[in-house]
Amino acid sequence: MSTADEFRRKKRATIIDVGHAAGVSDATVSRALNRPETVSEATRQKVQQAIVATGYVPNALAKAMVSGRSQTIGALIPTLDHAIFSKFLHTLESELSAQGFNLVVAVTNGNRDYEVSKAKKMLAMGVEGLIVSGLSHNDELTSEARRYGVPLVLTSYYQPDHAFPTIGYDNAKASALALDHLVAHGHRKIAVVHGPLVGNDRTRSRIAGLQEHPAAAGLNLIETDLSYAGGAAAIDRLTPGETAVLCLSDVLAMGALFVCQSRGIAVPQDLSIMGFDDLDPSKFVTPSLTTLSLPIAQMGQHTAAAMADHLMTGKPIRSIELPVMLQARASVAHRQS
Amino acid sequence: MSTADEFRRKKRATIIDVGHAAGVSDATVSRALNRPETVSEATRQKVQQAIVATGYVPNALAKAMVSGRSQTIGALIPTLDHAIFSKFLHTLESELSAQGFNLVVAVTNGNRDYEVSKAKKMLAMGVEGLIVSGLSHNDELTSEARRYGVPLVLTSYYQPDHAFPTIGYDNAKASALALDHLVAHGHRKIAVVHGPLVGNDRTRSRIAGLQEHPAAAGLNLIETDLSYAGGAAAIDRLTPGETAVLCLSDVLAMGALFVCQSRGIAVPQDLSIMGFDDLDPSKFVTPSLTTLSLPIAQMGQHTAAAMADHLMTGKPIRSIELPVMLQARASVAHRQS
DNA sequence: CTTGGCAATGTAGACGTCTACATCACGGAG
DNA sequence: CTCCGTGATGTAGACGTCTACATTGCCAAG
């Protein structure tokens, strides 16, 4: 046995020790803790003192096992190495914590099989709810959630007719909105720079939104890495005559913008660049980036609140559409030529 | 009772059900699962079939309670709304998961009391290890960790004489390295832009490193918000004669750089700007940002590995110093005047 | 043929908490 | 004075898994 094991086995006070110290049974201590009104004032005080004296801390594991309530939610996130998801997780955790829940997280890297396997571990651990990103998942994910009777919320998406609640925004509508903005500024030949399609249904949905747009014919789709370098590289793949670049992520847009800066391509005079996300730096770059502001913080807040509310009151979780807002700044101008 | 509760109570197969289906006792099923070599081949097969037939999934909660091993680690992070911490968490989770551990996270916003309260919840939940950021914490954090006999690792720091293992880099050494670089480029009057000092010992330590430097006399400390806007605002607070700005975070450096771009202040000709962190965009901005590359991914990897190793083998966790590297790029030049 | 040993399995708690039910004392109604 | 309701508390499982110890049967050594 290792030192760690010995430590772990060091006996801590239990509810029975407290009862002993207070001269009552464990059941009375439990009641004093969970339903104080069912216990006499005198007993409550004795128990309180005994708790202090013994340094008792309830064992949440034991409570979770007997009650079936672990007070824990699981979140499966594609990556944390992207501000969108980490900001989401930040607000999600804050709100969940405010409601008394713990959050266990796993990074999936967009791998569905891995996602399912982590989800199963979380369910075995007793999570009371599961939060995932996007719509497309291994079928086993939903079947396992059903089997355990655990609520599952899909985020970064809004699709009210889905079998599970979706809390997010309409990606297709958002990209159409972006394209509207470019078209309104006279652009007709537009490069669309986007990250990998595999395992990323948000990107696919954004592209779908563009392809249904009246101006779809003038679009040149460029797939690249979802990174600054990827955005920069995309500038080399523009087709002559294109006057605007619509990047389906601010990271790509900034990559493109920075390379334009270093090459002396004037933005927006020579080329308009539009982003998607509205990351923190986007309004500070030069020129400031015209982009779509995604309701990430709200999404975290609403997702946590809906989940907590459901778990505490049993009210069903409803899909919520959060608004995407156009941030018209300086990187898009009217077509010059 | 809510619908959710009914779901939750829906009976799932237990080890006893499996035993019943296989015609053996629960103990034998448990052995077949955990120490297959102690069970006959025939029995192992019967149990295997029974598991499939019943759809049995082990209840990790019950196992954790009886074994005292939850396979769960807790991480207390100041914020996830900053790439440094989210990248750390990303690698931490990936590695921990690879070792078979779950990760529960809480965002503390640098509030020590809150940190302790979350730590206590995690300990009550049965986490087997705790990972925090920085050196300064509420004393109760360490005493609780001790009380539960749970290993505690401090990150973003390296201080081998600390009572708990530290895995990170030497912040003071790093900032001195940065200052060396500026001094080597002829700069003598240097503005140091940093985020809030309260609740952030990394920043304090970096400043301490500067103040012990031979060139400390020429430094002008400017405290601002840790944000792009804060970095931008700091430019207005420069003292005449200052030829370089050392920002103790790339976010601040980029905020400063962007505002210089928009005002036509030439970097590095008119002003050298140096960052700290080496965030993803830093090498793509124009001019590319000279900065200190922090070993964040390695830190996540090493922290997870050390924790997992300790928990599995009992080997003590040793402090690890990770190297900080100077990234000499284009935003720092020799003093012109 | 007896006996000791070993492999395979079962039995019986134990982990810490909760809760349905039983018990008890008390006081008011009849 | 008796009876019953009520509030307060104790008792005894139950949650699902693990494991020390007991039991069984078989085989080989003597």
XYZ file of C-alpha atoms (C1' of nucleotides) in Angstrom:
734
model
C 0.000 0.000 0.000
C 1.326 3.367 -0.942
C 1.566 6.379 1.264
C -1.265 7.875 -0.706
C -3.447 4.939 0.119
C -2.731 5.191 3.780
C -3.627 8.825 3.702
C -6.811 8.112 1.920
C -7.799 5.586 4.485
C -7.211 7.905 7.361
C -10.559 7.812 9.033
C -12.661 10.889 8.870
C -15.622 11.560 11.104
C -18.888 10.085 9.885
C -22.437 10.922 10.633
C -22.355 8.141 13.200
C -19.438 9.715 15.054
C -21.375 12.950 15.167
C -24.403 11.151 16.503
C -22.264 9.516 19.123
C -20.777 12.840 20.179
C -24.193 14.431 20.350
C -25.818 11.491 22.057
C -28.290 10.852 19.230
C -28.583 8.397 16.375
C -27.166 8.892 12.898
C -30.691 9.292 11.568
C -31.244 12.289 13.779
C -28.033 13.855 12.614
C -29.049 13.291 9.023
C -32.385 14.910 9.724
C -30.803 17.821 11.542
C -28.730 18.390 8.447
C -31.270 17.869 5.708
C -34.642 18.667 7.264
C -33.907 20.724 10.371
C -37.579 21.469 10.977
C -38.181 17.840 11.893
C -35.765 18.027 14.792
C -36.124 19.773 18.130
C -34.241 22.967 18.700
C -32.215 21.453 21.528
C -31.127 18.484 19.446
C -30.254 20.693 16.520
C -27.867 22.611 18.715
C -26.257 19.540 20.184
C -25.757 18.164 16.700
C -24.319 21.443 15.533
C -21.776 21.410 18.317
C -20.910 17.798 17.690
C -20.288 18.579 14.033
C -17.858 21.287 14.963
C -16.214 19.132 17.602
C -15.686 16.193 15.275
C -14.834 18.230 12.203
C -17.452 16.302 10.339
C -17.857 16.818 6.607
C -20.644 14.964 4.812
C -19.426 12.410 2.315
C -20.975 13.532 -0.938
C -20.245 10.202 -2.558
C -22.326 8.271 -0.074
C -25.082 10.825 -0.326
C -25.013 10.652 -4.092
C -25.228 6.903 -4.060
C -28.188 6.633 -1.799
C -30.051 9.613 -3.204
C -29.173 9.128 -6.836
C -28.236 12.795 -6.966
C -24.606 13.608 -7.575
C -25.042 17.333 -8.092
C -22.676 16.942 -10.990
C -23.067 17.832 -14.644
C -20.847 16.640 -17.443
C -19.764 18.761 -20.372
C -18.176 17.396 -23.519
C -16.317 20.116 -25.375
C -14.620 19.806 -28.759
C -11.592 21.805 -27.625
C -10.573 24.291 -24.995
C -7.865 25.696 -27.187
C -10.313 28.037 -28.828
C -11.720 31.094 -27.106
C -15.288 30.308 -28.115
C -15.413 27.084 -26.201
C -13.378 28.174 -23.257
C -15.542 31.241 -22.793
C -18.596 29.035 -22.984
C -17.168 26.707 -20.399
C -16.251 29.627 -18.215
C -19.785 30.944 -17.984
C -21.247 27.467 -17.877
C -19.170 26.585 -14.870
C -19.825 29.853 -13.104
C -23.557 29.561 -13.407
C -23.691 25.873 -12.630
C -21.582 26.458 -9.584
C -23.884 29.251 -8.455
C -26.709 26.729 -8.614
C -24.784 24.283 -6.498
C -23.620 21.907 -9.186
C -20.184 20.580 -9.950
C -18.929 20.351 -13.476
C -16.851 17.605 -14.960
C -15.418 18.290 -18.359
C -13.877 16.326 -21.156
C -12.268 17.500 -24.359
C -13.322 15.448 -27.359
C -11.301 16.964 -30.203
C -14.377 16.432 -32.287
C -14.024 12.664 -32.136
C -17.474 11.138 -31.757
C -16.409 7.727 -30.593
C -14.211 9.242 -27.983
C -17.065 11.510 -26.999
C -19.311 8.537 -26.377
C -16.712 6.745 -24.350
C -16.192 9.762 -22.113
C -19.929 10.254 -21.831
C -20.274 6.697 -20.619
C -17.656 7.241 -17.981
C -19.440 10.339 -16.843
C -22.742 8.514 -16.669
C -21.153 5.701 -14.702
C -19.831 8.372 -12.364
C -23.386 9.500 -11.876
C -23.582 12.823 -13.660
C -27.115 14.160 -13.601
C -26.933 15.925 -16.911
C -24.896 16.027 -20.086
C -24.005 19.014 -22.215
C -22.504 18.595 -25.640
C -21.688 20.824 -28.543
C -23.372 20.630 -31.896
C -25.981 18.336 -33.318
C -24.170 15.404 -34.799
C -23.102 12.738 -32.405
C -22.677 9.045 -32.200
C -26.152 7.533 -31.798
C -24.949 5.783 -28.729
C -24.616 9.134 -27.020
C -28.313 9.760 -27.134
C -29.247 6.183 -26.387
C -27.006 6.124 -23.335
C -28.413 9.412 -22.103
C -31.893 7.972 -22.485
C -30.935 4.742 -20.814
C -29.672 6.564 -17.778
C -32.590 8.962 -17.900
C -30.178 11.857 -17.914
C -31.031 15.118 -19.645
C -28.909 15.978 -22.657
C -28.555 19.492 -23.997
C -27.039 20.374 -27.345
C -25.365 23.738 -27.620
C -23.888 26.051 -30.257
C -26.996 25.315 -32.220
C -30.652 26.103 -32.324
C -32.929 23.587 -33.913
C -36.275 23.444 -32.143
C -37.490 20.278 -33.835
C -34.574 18.235 -32.575
C -35.272 15.302 -30.287
C -33.193 16.948 -27.563
C -33.230 20.557 -26.458
C -30.847 22.833 -28.314
C -29.571 26.029 -26.794
C -27.679 28.245 -29.155
C -27.969 30.202 -32.309
C -28.949 29.503 -35.865
C -25.661 29.002 -37.655
C -27.187 29.050 -41.115
C -29.080 32.232 -40.409
C -25.958 33.813 -38.986
C -23.798 33.129 -42.003
C -26.557 34.369 -44.271
C -26.614 37.552 -42.237
C -22.900 37.942 -42.766
C -23.245 37.411 -46.466
C -26.092 39.935 -46.578
C -23.749 42.472 -45.127
C -21.092 41.880 -47.751
C -23.627 41.906 -50.574
C -25.087 45.137 -49.262
C -21.618 46.598 -49.599
C -21.508 45.700 -53.231
C -19.442 42.544 -53.052
C -20.335 39.837 -55.517
C -17.256 37.669 -55.774
C -16.516 36.518 -52.280
C -14.097 33.982 -50.864
C -15.406 31.982 -47.961
C -12.664 30.697 -45.686
C -13.575 28.000 -43.259
C -12.041 25.349 -41.045
C -12.267 21.583 -41.497
C -15.701 20.169 -42.186
C -15.221 16.752 -40.682
C -16.571 16.519 -37.188
C -17.688 20.109 -37.219
C -21.346 20.509 -37.945
C -21.327 24.172 -37.002
C -19.087 24.925 -39.937
C -21.150 22.756 -42.218
C -24.291 24.488 -41.142
C -22.796 27.896 -41.716
C -21.830 26.888 -45.206
C -25.282 25.488 -45.813
C -26.680 28.866 -44.852
C -24.485 30.506 -47.448
C -25.354 28.068 -50.170
C -29.042 28.802 -49.832
C -28.392 32.499 -50.143
C -29.311 34.328 -53.368
C -25.665 35.357 -53.770
C -24.370 31.799 -53.408
C -23.165 31.678 -56.994
C -20.362 34.139 -56.382
C -18.810 32.206 -53.535
C -15.451 30.483 -53.549
C -15.126 28.037 -50.692
C -11.656 27.661 -49.219
C -11.089 25.050 -46.555
C -8.068 25.505 -44.340
C -6.835 24.841 -40.829
C -8.759 26.558 -38.095
C -5.802 28.656 -37.006
C -4.153 32.006 -37.635
C -1.782 30.299 -40.023
C -4.719 28.756 -41.842
C -6.357 32.140 -42.271
C -3.120 33.618 -43.504
C -2.597 30.832 -46.003
C -6.071 31.258 -47.399
C -5.148 34.691 -48.765
C -2.891 32.961 -51.255
C -5.796 30.965 -52.557
C -8.017 33.859 -53.495
C -9.361 33.916 -57.029
C -8.726 37.093 -59.056
C -11.638 39.472 -58.874
C -12.683 38.586 -55.365
C -13.225 41.723 -53.349
C -14.163 40.286 -49.993
C -13.268 37.405 -47.753
C -15.800 35.956 -45.391
C -14.073 33.944 -42.705
C -16.251 31.604 -40.695
C -14.172 32.262 -37.625
C -12.432 35.342 -36.268
C -9.247 33.385 -35.883
C -9.196 32.873 -39.623
C -10.154 36.481 -40.260
C -7.357 37.770 -38.075
C -4.890 35.422 -39.685
C -5.947 36.833 -43.034
C -5.896 40.392 -41.798
C -2.440 40.100 -40.300
C -0.982 38.716 -43.469
C -2.576 41.539 -45.419
C -0.994 44.011 -43.024
C 2.425 42.532 -43.500
C 2.076 42.425 -47.274
C 0.686 45.873 -47.617
C -2.714 44.765 -48.843
C -4.981 47.526 -47.626
C -8.009 46.358 -45.685
C -10.720 47.262 -46.440
C -9.694 49.348 -49.495
C -8.117 46.518 -51.463
C -9.960 43.727 -49.758
C -12.799 43.534 -47.274
C -12.474 40.953 -44.548
C -15.295 39.737 -42.408
C -15.100 37.455 -39.394
C -17.400 35.296 -37.372
C -17.375 34.967 -33.541
C -16.452 38.424 -32.307
C -13.542 37.391 -30.158
C -12.136 39.810 -27.633
C -9.303 41.143 -29.827
C -11.479 41.590 -32.902
C -12.526 45.104 -32.150
C -8.983 46.183 -31.366
C -7.188 45.048 -34.472
C -6.506 47.567 -37.226
C -8.805 47.927 -38.980
C -11.321 46.727 -36.438
C -12.940 43.542 -37.615
C -16.460 43.448 -38.934
C -17.861 40.208 -37.619
C -20.813 38.390 -36.161
C -21.135 38.498 -32.462
C -22.097 35.102 -31.094
C -23.975 34.900 -27.793
C -21.436 32.636 -26.155
C -21.659 33.911 -22.625
C -25.436 33.898 -22.771
C -25.313 30.396 -24.113
C -23.302 29.229 -21.135
C -25.563 31.058 -18.774
C -28.795 29.786 -20.294
C -27.563 26.241 -20.652
C -26.526 26.084 -17.027
C -29.716 27.719 -15.825
C -31.961 25.456 -17.875
C -30.134 22.357 -16.734
C -30.139 23.380 -13.097
C -33.776 24.356 -13.244
C -34.733 21.060 -14.801
C -32.813 19.093 -12.230
C -34.253 21.002 -9.314
C -37.858 21.430 -10.398
C -38.364 18.806 -13.073
C -39.455 21.401 -15.585
C -38.569 20.289 -19.115
C -35.654 21.946 -20.840
C -36.782 24.064 -23.748
C -34.724 24.930 -26.764
C -33.580 28.520 -26.750
C -32.568 30.620 -29.689
C -29.984 33.218 -28.816
C -29.510 36.192 -31.105
C -26.521 36.633 -33.341
C -25.600 40.230 -33.924
C -23.790 41.840 -36.769
C -20.870 43.939 -35.608
C -20.266 46.345 -38.457
C -16.775 47.726 -37.982
C -13.999 48.852 -40.237
C -12.714 45.805 -42.073
C -15.576 45.738 -44.564
C -16.147 48.624 -46.948
C -18.058 49.200 -50.127
C -16.542 47.599 -53.145
C -14.143 50.071 -54.705
C -13.669 49.019 -58.293
C -41.621 13.492 -7.867
C -40.585 14.943 -11.129
C -40.205 13.129 -14.381
C -36.487 13.452 -14.009
C -36.604 11.701 -10.668
C -38.607 8.854 -12.060
C -36.090 8.443 -14.804
C -33.267 8.485 -12.393
C -34.843 5.763 -10.336
C -35.411 3.534 -13.294
C -33.613 0.429 -12.182
C -30.437 -0.480 -13.939
C -28.835 -3.886 -13.763
C -26.514 -4.373 -10.813
C -23.733 -6.766 -10.218
C -26.209 -8.963 -8.407
C -28.473 -9.159 -11.431
C -25.488 -10.211 -13.479
C -24.593 -12.833 -10.915
C -28.132 -14.121 -10.973
C -28.122 -14.332 -14.770
C -24.799 -16.126 -14.741
C -25.684 -18.398 -11.862
C -22.910 -17.099 -9.622
C -22.647 -14.740 -6.683
C -22.015 -11.028 -6.914
C -18.559 -11.546 -5.478
C -17.623 -13.755 -8.382
C -18.871 -11.195 -10.864
C -16.849 -8.554 -9.108
C -13.776 -10.745 -9.287
C -14.387 -11.611 -12.914
C -14.405 -7.884 -13.582
C -11.538 -6.722 -11.427
C -9.233 -9.696 -11.073
C -10.114 -12.056 -13.905
C -7.181 -14.352 -13.132
C -8.859 -15.440 -9.907
C -11.861 -16.822 -11.725
C -12.136 -19.918 -13.893
C -12.298 -19.523 -17.614
C -15.775 -21.022 -17.800
C -17.143 -18.668 -15.177
C -15.523 -15.699 -16.806
C -17.354 -16.488 -20.011
C -20.702 -16.982 -18.323
C -20.272 -13.680 -16.543
C -19.306 -11.974 -19.755
C -22.449 -13.188 -21.436
C -24.577 -12.215 -18.484
C -23.124 -8.717 -18.604
C -24.076 -8.362 -22.224
C -27.496 -9.867 -21.634
C -28.332 -7.567 -18.754
C -26.683 -4.464 -20.193
C -24.818 -4.092 -16.962
C -22.662 -1.029 -16.388
C -20.653 -0.791 -13.161
C -21.768 1.980 -10.863
C -18.639 4.076 -10.450
C -20.127 5.852 -7.462
C -20.523 2.683 -5.456
C -17.095 1.552 -6.457
C -15.617 4.886 -5.470
C -17.282 4.767 -2.102
C -16.109 1.347 -1.146
C -12.656 1.682 -2.627
C -12.009 5.289 -1.736
C -10.877 5.815 -5.317
C -13.013 8.113 -7.417
C -10.632 8.336 -10.352
C -11.395 12.027 -10.339
C -9.109 15.024 -10.080
C -10.196 18.557 -9.306
C -8.721 21.642 -10.922
C -9.269 25.162 -9.631
C -8.568 27.683 -12.367
C -8.574 31.469 -12.016
C -10.396 31.963 -15.303
C -11.067 30.174 -18.544
C -11.527 33.412 -20.393
C -7.805 33.649 -21.003
C -5.961 31.458 -23.485
C -3.207 30.599 -21.039
C -5.494 28.867 -18.632
C -7.764 27.295 -21.155
C -4.823 25.835 -23.016
C -3.476 24.506 -19.755
C -6.802 22.941 -18.942
C -7.012 21.492 -22.406
C -3.764 19.583 -22.111
C -4.391 18.756 -18.480
C -7.693 17.138 -19.307
C -6.356 15.285 -22.312
C -3.509 13.734 -20.400
C -5.541 12.981 -17.308
C -8.171 11.343 -19.428
C -5.536 9.257 -21.152
C -4.541 8.013 -17.717
C -8.108 7.090 -16.905
C -9.008 10.002 -14.691
C -11.951 12.337 -14.810
C -11.526 16.029 -14.323
C -13.826 18.335 -12.452
C -13.139 22.006 -12.841
C -14.078 25.197 -11.098
C -13.369 28.782 -12.043
C -12.297 30.875 -9.097
C -11.875 34.350 -10.598
C -8.898 34.682 -8.310
C -11.071 34.705 -5.217
C -9.335 32.700 -2.530
C -12.307 32.178 -0.278
C -14.349 30.975 -3.158
C -11.498 28.745 -4.151
C -11.501 27.103 -0.755
C -15.206 26.603 -0.780
C -15.088 24.909 -4.156
C -12.118 22.833 -3.070
C -14.106 21.606 -0.111
C -16.975 20.576 -2.340
C -14.586 18.714 -4.550
C -13.030 16.957 -1.595
C -16.449 16.017 -0.282
C -17.147 14.603 -3.736
C -14.096 12.466 -3.305
C -11.571 13.914 -5.724
C -8.247 12.144 -5.384
C -6.111 15.124 -6.226
C -6.271 18.883 -6.431
C -4.582 21.179 -8.903
C -4.469 24.910 -8.362
C -2.778 27.855 -9.958
C -0.146 29.951 -8.269
C 1.341 29.897 -4.816
C -0.850 32.070 -2.664
C -3.977 30.498 -1.367
C -6.188 30.534 1.607
C -4.463 28.483 4.310
C -7.536 26.398 4.607
C -6.886 25.066 1.134
C -3.711 23.361 2.174
C -5.062 22.250 5.526
C -8.089 20.672 3.901
C -5.945 18.926 1.336
C -3.842 17.561 4.167
C -6.850 16.574 6.187
C -8.217 14.529 3.337
C -4.786 13.231 2.510
C -5.186 14.416 -1.039
C -2.210 15.516 -3.127
C -2.124 19.161 -4.070
C -0.113 20.523 -6.965
C 0.578 24.178 -7.566
C 1.071 25.247 -11.160
C 2.189 28.275 -13.171
C 5.045 28.459 -10.740
C 8.261 26.775 -9.859
C 9.453 27.027 -6.314
C 11.197 23.859 -5.173
C 11.267 24.752 -1.491
C 7.518 25.062 -1.254
C 5.637 22.721 1.063
C 3.706 21.358 -1.911
C 5.017 20.392 -5.304
C 5.092 23.170 -7.869
C 5.041 22.471 -11.562
C 5.680 25.463 -13.728
C 8.203 28.087 -14.570
C 10.106 30.686 -12.684
C 8.126 33.854 -13.200
C 10.796 36.132 -11.765
C 13.503 34.614 -13.908
C 11.275 34.892 -16.957
C 10.573 38.582 -16.546
C 14.257 39.232 -15.908
C 14.982 37.429 -19.158
C 12.574 39.712 -20.946
C 14.146 42.766 -19.443
C 17.598 41.481 -20.424
C 16.435 41.368 -23.989
C 15.221 44.958 -23.956
C 18.357 46.171 -22.221
C 20.493 44.313 -24.738
C 18.695 46.298 -27.394
C 19.728 49.524 -25.781
C 16.542 50.376 -23.965
C 16.953 52.092 -20.621
C 13.669 53.788 -19.954
C 11.052 51.101 -20.114
C 7.367 51.064 -19.273
C 6.135 47.870 -17.653
C 2.464 47.237 -18.251
C 0.798 44.667 -16.079
C -2.596 43.488 -14.959
C -4.075 43.756 -11.476
C -1.839 42.665 -8.617
C -4.518 41.580 -6.214
C -5.100 37.870 -6.281
C -2.469 37.350 -8.934
C 0.827 36.211 -7.566
C 2.190 35.394 -10.984
C 2.102 39.060 -11.878
C 3.602 40.037 -8.555
C 6.377 37.553 -8.990
C 7.150 38.810 -12.466
C 7.405 42.314 -11.162
C 9.610 41.161 -8.328
C 11.908 39.656 -10.913
C 12.148 43.006 -12.650
C 12.772 44.935 -9.496
C 15.800 42.837 -8.673
C 17.235 43.449 -12.094
C 20.190 45.829 -12.520
C 18.089 47.950 -14.862
C 15.222 48.275 -12.391
C 15.764 51.987 -11.944
C 14.569 52.829 -15.432
C 11.226 51.075 -15.064
C 7.840 52.740 -14.997
C 5.164 50.391 -13.669
C 1.726 50.802 -15.169
C -1.121 48.750 -13.784
C -4.146 48.295 -15.979
C -6.919 45.834 -16.767
C -5.750 42.531 -18.108
C -7.448 43.029 -21.475
C -6.804 44.364 -24.941
C -8.430 47.613 -23.883
C -6.179 47.774 -20.853
C -3.103 47.349 -23.006
C -4.313 50.010 -25.368
C -5.016 52.442 -22.571
C -1.548 51.974 -21.135
C -0.008 53.613 -24.186
C -1.522 56.891 -23.044
C 0.280 56.605 -19.755
C 3.786 56.353 -21.118
C 6.351 58.779 -19.739
C 8.281 60.865 -22.294
C 11.581 59.261 -23.169
C 10.429 55.698 -22.809
C 11.527 53.675 -25.800
C 10.122 50.292 -24.957
C 7.084 48.764 -23.360
C 7.295 45.455 -21.581
C 3.858 43.956 -21.198
C 3.531 41.134 -18.729
C 0.947 39.457 -20.914
C 0.556 39.140 -24.667
C -3.001 40.363 -24.394
C -1.696 43.648 -23.066
C 1.060 43.739 -25.664
C -1.362 43.213 -28.488
C -3.719 45.803 -27.103
C -0.787 48.226 -27.087
C 0.380 47.168 -30.518
C -3.037 47.555 -32.079
C -3.488 51.035 -30.733
C -0.064 51.979 -32.064
C -1.073 50.663 -35.450
C -4.194 52.738 -35.517
C -2.400 55.867 -34.355
C 0.501 55.511 -36.718
C 3.064 54.912 -33.995
C 5.619 52.729 -35.735
C 6.542 49.569 -33.905
C 9.394 48.915 -33.343
C 10.905 52.067 -34.892
C 9.157 54.545 -32.611
C 8.497 52.153 -29.795
C 9.491 48.593 -29.028
C 6.826 46.362 -27.561
C 7.470 43.119 -25.820
C 4.932 40.589 -24.621
C 4.788 37.653 -22.255
C 2.966 34.348 -22.906
C 3.429 33.735 -26.618
C -0.201 33.291 -27.449
C -1.186 31.767 -30.769
C -1.761 35.065 -32.596
C 1.423 36.689 -31.340
C 3.628 35.547 -34.129
C 1.107 36.582 -36.761
C 0.510 40.178 -35.808
C 2.386 42.931 -37.624
C 5.069 43.333 -36.536
C 5.312 39.883 -35.037
C 5.504 40.101 -31.295
C 8.702 39.531 -29.386
C 7.625 37.688 -26.295
C 8.367 34.960 -23.798
C 7.079 31.578 -24.655
C 5.590 29.892 -21.616
C 5.534 26.106 -21.437
C 1.789 25.902 -20.929
C 1.066 22.715 -22.802
C 4.012 20.999 -21.152
C 2.782 22.213 -17.825
C -0.596 20.612 -18.363
C 1.020 17.452 -19.569
C 3.503 17.185 -16.722
C 0.998 18.088 -14.068
C -1.417 15.436 -15.232
C 1.300 12.850 -15.601
C 2.776 13.523 -12.180
C -0.599 13.411 -10.515
C -1.657 10.244 -12.270
C 1.652 8.592 -11.550
C 1.446 9.483 -7.889
C -2.075 8.171 -7.589
C -1.283 4.938 -9.344
C 2.109 4.128 -7.934
C 2.378 6.213 -4.780
C 5.537 7.869 -5.997
C 5.815 11.372 -4.553
C 5.142 14.311 -6.830
C 8.280 16.287 -7.510
C 8.412 19.925 -8.417
C 9.282 20.480 -12.042
C 10.778 23.554 -13.614
C 9.718 24.063 -17.172
C 11.789 26.279 -19.441
C 10.669 29.704 -20.551
C 11.964 30.676 -23.924
C 12.569 34.041 -25.407
C 10.865 34.490 -28.758
C 12.790 37.256 -30.424
C 10.604 38.556 -33.209
C 9.989 41.876 -34.846
C 8.331 44.110 -32.285
C 11.522 44.869 -30.417
C 14.395 46.682 -32.121
C 17.494 48.531 -31.064
C 16.846 51.914 -29.569
C 16.915 54.430 -32.394
C 17.602 57.761 -30.790
C -6.697 -44.144 2.411
C -5.697 -39.951 4.804
C -4.314 -35.297 4.761
C -2.724 -30.917 3.399
C -2.887 -27.461 0.000
C -4.815 -24.895 -3.529
C -8.075 -23.113 -6.748
C -12.794 -21.503 -7.166
C -16.629 -19.726 -5.162
C -19.863 -18.155 -1.687
C -21.030 -15.499 2.678
C -21.164 -11.668 5.258
C -20.171 -7.596 6.375
C -18.320 -2.751 5.336
C -18.226 1.864 2.964
C -21.465 6.525 4.737
C -25.810 8.188 4.115
C -30.775 8.201 3.788
C -35.617 7.109 4.992
C -39.841 4.131 5.904
C -41.436 2.470 9.736
C -41.534 1.573 14.646
C -41.362 3.354 19.143
C -41.894 6.447 22.866
C -43.459 10.201 25.698
C -46.554 13.676 26.279
C -50.741 16.168 26.487
C -55.470 17.050 25.498
C -60.104 15.279 24.710
C -63.630 12.454 26.219
C -58.359 7.877 33.964
C -57.987 6.139 29.361
C -57.123 6.693 24.599
C -55.251 8.576 20.701
C -52.814 11.904 17.954
C -48.556 14.166 17.390
C -43.862 15.383 17.563
C -39.217 13.544 18.276
C -36.194 9.961 17.892
C -34.372 5.361 17.114
C -34.062 0.988 14.260
C -33.258 -1.351 10.345
C -32.574 -1.876 6.106
C -31.241 -0.124 1.288
C -28.087 2.011 -2.247
C -24.092 -1.086 -5.398
C -19.702 -2.632 -4.880
C -15.765 -4.714 -2.708
C -13.065 -8.095 0.045
C -11.604 -10.880 4.246
C -12.740 -14.979 5.512
C -15.144 -19.394 5.207
C -16.337 -23.220 2.528
C -16.105 -26.699 -0.966
C -14.023 -30.062 -3.850
C -10.215 -31.945 -5.990
C -5.604 -33.681 -6.469
C -1.140 -35.147 -5.148
C 1.962 -36.579 -1.660
C 2.713 -39.576 2.003
